[in-house]
mmCIF file of C-alpha atoms in Angstrom:
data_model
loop_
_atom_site.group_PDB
_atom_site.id
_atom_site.type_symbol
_atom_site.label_atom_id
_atom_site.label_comp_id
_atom_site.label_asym_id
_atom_site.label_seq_id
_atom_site.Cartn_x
_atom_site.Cartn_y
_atom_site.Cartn_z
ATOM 1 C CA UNK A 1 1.899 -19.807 2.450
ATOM 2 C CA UNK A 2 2.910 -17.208 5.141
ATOM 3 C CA UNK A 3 0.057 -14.408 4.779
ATOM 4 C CA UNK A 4 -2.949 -16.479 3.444
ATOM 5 C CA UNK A 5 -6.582 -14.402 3.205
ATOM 6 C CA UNK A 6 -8.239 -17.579 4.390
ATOM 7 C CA UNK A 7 -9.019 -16.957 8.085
ATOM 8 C CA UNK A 8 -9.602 -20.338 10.627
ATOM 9 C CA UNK A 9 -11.269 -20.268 13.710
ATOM 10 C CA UNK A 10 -10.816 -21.169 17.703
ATOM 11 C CA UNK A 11 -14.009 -21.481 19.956
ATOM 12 C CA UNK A 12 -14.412 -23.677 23.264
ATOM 13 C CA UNK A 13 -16.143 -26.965 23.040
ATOM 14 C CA UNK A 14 -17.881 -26.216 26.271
ATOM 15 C CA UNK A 15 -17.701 -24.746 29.776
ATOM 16 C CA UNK A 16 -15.212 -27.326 31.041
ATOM 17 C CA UNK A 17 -11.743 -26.038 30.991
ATOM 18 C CA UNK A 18 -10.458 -29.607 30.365
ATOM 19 C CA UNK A 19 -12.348 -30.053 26.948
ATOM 20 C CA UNK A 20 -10.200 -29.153 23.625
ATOM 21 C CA UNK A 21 -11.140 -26.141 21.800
ATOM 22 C CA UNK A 22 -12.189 -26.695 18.547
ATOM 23 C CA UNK A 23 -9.755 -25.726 15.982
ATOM 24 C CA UNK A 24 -10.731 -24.897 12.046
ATOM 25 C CA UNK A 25 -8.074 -23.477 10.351
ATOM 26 C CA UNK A 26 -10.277 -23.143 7.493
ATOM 27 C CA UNK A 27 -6.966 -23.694 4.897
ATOM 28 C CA UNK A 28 -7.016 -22.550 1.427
ATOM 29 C CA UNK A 29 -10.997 -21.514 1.915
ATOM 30 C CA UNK A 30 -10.184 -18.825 -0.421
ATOM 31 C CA UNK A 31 -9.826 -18.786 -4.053
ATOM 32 C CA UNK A 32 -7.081 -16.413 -3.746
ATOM 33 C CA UNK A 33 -4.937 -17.992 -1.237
ATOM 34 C CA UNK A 34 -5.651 -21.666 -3.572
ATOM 35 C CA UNK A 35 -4.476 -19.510 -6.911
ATOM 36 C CA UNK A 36 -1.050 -18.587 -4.769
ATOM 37 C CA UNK A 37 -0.297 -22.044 -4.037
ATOM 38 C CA UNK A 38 -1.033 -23.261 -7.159
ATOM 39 C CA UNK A 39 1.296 -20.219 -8.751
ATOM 40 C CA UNK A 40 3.855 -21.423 -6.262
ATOM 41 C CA UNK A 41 4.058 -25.160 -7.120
ATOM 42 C CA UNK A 42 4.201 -23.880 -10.627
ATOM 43 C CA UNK A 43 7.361 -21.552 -9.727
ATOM 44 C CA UNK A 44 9.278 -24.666 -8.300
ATOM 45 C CA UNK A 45 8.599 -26.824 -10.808
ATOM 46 C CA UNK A 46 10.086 -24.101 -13.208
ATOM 47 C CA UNK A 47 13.138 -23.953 -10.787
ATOM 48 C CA UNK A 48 13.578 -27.820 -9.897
ATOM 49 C CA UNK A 49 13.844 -28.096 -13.839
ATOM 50 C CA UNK A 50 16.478 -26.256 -14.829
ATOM 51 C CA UNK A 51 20.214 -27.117 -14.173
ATOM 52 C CA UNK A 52 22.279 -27.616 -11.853
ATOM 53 C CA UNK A 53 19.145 -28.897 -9.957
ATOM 54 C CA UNK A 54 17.317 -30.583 -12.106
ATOM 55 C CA UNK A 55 20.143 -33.231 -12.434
ATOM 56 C CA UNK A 56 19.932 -34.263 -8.906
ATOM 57 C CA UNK A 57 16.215 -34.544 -8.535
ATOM 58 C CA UNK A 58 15.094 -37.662 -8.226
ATOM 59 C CA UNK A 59 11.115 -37.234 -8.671
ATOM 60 C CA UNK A 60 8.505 -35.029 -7.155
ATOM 61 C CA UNK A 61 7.035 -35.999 -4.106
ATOM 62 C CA UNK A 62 3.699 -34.300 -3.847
ATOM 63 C CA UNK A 63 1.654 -33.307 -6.028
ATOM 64 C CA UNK A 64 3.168 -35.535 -8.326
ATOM 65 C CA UNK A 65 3.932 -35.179 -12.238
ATOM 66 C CA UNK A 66 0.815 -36.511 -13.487
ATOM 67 C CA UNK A 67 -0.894 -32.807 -11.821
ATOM 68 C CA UNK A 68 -0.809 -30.785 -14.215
ATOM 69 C CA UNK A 69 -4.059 -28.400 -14.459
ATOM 70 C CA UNK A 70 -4.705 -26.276 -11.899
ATOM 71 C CA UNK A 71 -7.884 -28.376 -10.961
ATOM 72 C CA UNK A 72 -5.560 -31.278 -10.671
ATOM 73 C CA UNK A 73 -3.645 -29.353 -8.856
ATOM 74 C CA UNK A 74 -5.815 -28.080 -6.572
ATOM 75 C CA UNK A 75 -7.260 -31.546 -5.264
ATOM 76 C CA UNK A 76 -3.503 -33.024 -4.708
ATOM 77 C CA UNK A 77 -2.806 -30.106 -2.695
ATOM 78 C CA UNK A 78 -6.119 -30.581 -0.429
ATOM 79 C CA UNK A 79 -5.762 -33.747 -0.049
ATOM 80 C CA UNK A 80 -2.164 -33.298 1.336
ATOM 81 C CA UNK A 81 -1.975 -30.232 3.072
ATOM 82 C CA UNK A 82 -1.107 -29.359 6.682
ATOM 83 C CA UNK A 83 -0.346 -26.736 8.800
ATOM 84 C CA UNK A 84 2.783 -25.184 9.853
ATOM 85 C CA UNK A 85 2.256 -25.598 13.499
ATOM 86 C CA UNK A 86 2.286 -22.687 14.829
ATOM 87 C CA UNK A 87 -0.955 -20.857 15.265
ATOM 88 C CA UNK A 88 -0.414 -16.423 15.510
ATOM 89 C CA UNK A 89 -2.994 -14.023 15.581
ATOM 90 C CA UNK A 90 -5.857 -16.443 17.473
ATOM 91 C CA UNK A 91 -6.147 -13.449 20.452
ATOM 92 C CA UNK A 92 -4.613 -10.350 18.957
ATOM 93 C CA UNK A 93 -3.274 -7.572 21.085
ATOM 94 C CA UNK A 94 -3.989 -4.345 20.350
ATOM 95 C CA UNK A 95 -5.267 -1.093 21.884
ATOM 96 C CA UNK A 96 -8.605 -0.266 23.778
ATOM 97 C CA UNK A 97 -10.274 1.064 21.007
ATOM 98 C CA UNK A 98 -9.209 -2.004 18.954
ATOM 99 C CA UNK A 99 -12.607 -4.175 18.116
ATOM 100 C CA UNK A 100 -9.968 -7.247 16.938
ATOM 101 C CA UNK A 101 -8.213 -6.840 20.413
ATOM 102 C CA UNK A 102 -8.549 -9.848 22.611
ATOM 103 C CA UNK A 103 -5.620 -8.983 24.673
ATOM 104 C CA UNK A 104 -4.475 -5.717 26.271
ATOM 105 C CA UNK A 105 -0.005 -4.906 25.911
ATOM 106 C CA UNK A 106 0.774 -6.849 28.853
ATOM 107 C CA UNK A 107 -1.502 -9.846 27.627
ATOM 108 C CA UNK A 108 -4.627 -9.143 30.134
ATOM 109 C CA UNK A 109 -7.591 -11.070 28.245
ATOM 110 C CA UNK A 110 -9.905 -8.503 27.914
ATOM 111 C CA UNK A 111 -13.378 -9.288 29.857
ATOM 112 C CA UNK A 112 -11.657 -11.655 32.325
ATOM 113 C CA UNK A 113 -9.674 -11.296 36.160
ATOM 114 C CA UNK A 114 -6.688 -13.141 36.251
ATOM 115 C CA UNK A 115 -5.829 -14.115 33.033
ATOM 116 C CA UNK A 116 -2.846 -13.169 30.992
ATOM 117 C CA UNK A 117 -1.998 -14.472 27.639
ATOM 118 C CA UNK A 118 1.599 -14.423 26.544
ATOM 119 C CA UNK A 119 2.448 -16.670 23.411
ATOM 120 C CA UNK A 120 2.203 -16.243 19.584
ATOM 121 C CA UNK A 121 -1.762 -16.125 19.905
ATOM 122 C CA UNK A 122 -1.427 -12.541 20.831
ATOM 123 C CA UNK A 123 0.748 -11.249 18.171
ATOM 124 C CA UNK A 124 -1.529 -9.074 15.658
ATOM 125 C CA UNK A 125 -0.925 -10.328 12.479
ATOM 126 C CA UNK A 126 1.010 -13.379 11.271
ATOM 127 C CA UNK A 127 5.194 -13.277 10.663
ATOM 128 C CA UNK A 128 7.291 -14.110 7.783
ATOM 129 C CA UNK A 129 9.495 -16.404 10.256
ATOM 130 C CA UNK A 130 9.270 -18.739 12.773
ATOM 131 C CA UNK A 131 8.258 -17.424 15.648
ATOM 132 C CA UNK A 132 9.630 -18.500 18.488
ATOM 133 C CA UNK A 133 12.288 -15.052 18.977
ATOM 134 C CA UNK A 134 9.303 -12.788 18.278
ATOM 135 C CA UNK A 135 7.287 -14.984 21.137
ATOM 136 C CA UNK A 136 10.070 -14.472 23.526
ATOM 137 C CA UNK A 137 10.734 -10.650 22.900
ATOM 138 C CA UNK A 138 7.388 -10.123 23.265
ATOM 139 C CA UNK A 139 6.883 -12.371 26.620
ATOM 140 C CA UNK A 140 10.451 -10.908 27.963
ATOM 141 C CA UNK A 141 9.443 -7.098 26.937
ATOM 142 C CA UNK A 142 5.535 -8.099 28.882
ATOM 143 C CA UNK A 143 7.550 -9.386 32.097
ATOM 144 C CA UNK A 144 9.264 -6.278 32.342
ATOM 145 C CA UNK A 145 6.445 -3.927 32.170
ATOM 146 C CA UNK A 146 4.309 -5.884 34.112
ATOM 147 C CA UNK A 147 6.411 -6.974 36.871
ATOM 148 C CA UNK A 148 8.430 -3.600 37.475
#
């Protein structure tokens, strides 16, 4: 799911900078975003069944043919579920006046001396892509205005 309503969560574990933030990306939290998925295994089943495809797959690997309501459905796909990988949005940039805005546009964390932020956290809403080129147009176009 690329735009899900559910939203996670990043906070420190501590003062000490070598401690791991604690990560909750809070998945499927909302009944909306669990009635998409749902709606979506139910469009590929529909699609792995009819011909030519349907003659070359073998079985179905998760959730499995025996889930078939959408309860059933809804416990095989929280028990198997997993991110992505690639965390966007976790310190959005954004203007001044932006209350969401954890970043200035050349990736200045707001509050703080010294520290820029320059990597898919600070892109303002999530992508429909991978987003490694958007990361790197945004870190090349941040060099150049902040290094001229």
């Amino acid at each position: 799911m690329m735009h899900p309503s559910s939203i996670g969560s990043l906070t420190p574990a501590g003062r000490d900078p070598d401690l791991a933030p604690r990560i909750d990306l809070n998945m499927l939290a909302t009944a909306e975003d669990r009635a998409r998925l749902i709606e979506g295994i139910r469009l590929a089943r529909r699609i792995a069944a009819t011909s030519p495809l349907a003659e070359i797959i073998d079985s179905e690997l998760s959730s499995g043919v025996t889930a078939t309501s959408d309860a059933d459905l809804e416990a095989a796909v929280s028990a198997t579920i997993e991110s992505y990988g690639h965390p966007i949005a976790s310190a959005p940039m954004g203007a001044d006046d932006d209350s969401r805005a954890v970043v200035d546009r050349l990736g200045h964390v707001r509050g703080l001396t010294g520290l820029r932020v320059v990597d898919a956290s600070i892109l303002p809403d999530k992508i429909s892509a991978a987003p490694n080129l958007t990361v790197i147009m945004a870190a090349e176009h941040i060099a150049r205005l902040a290094y001229r």
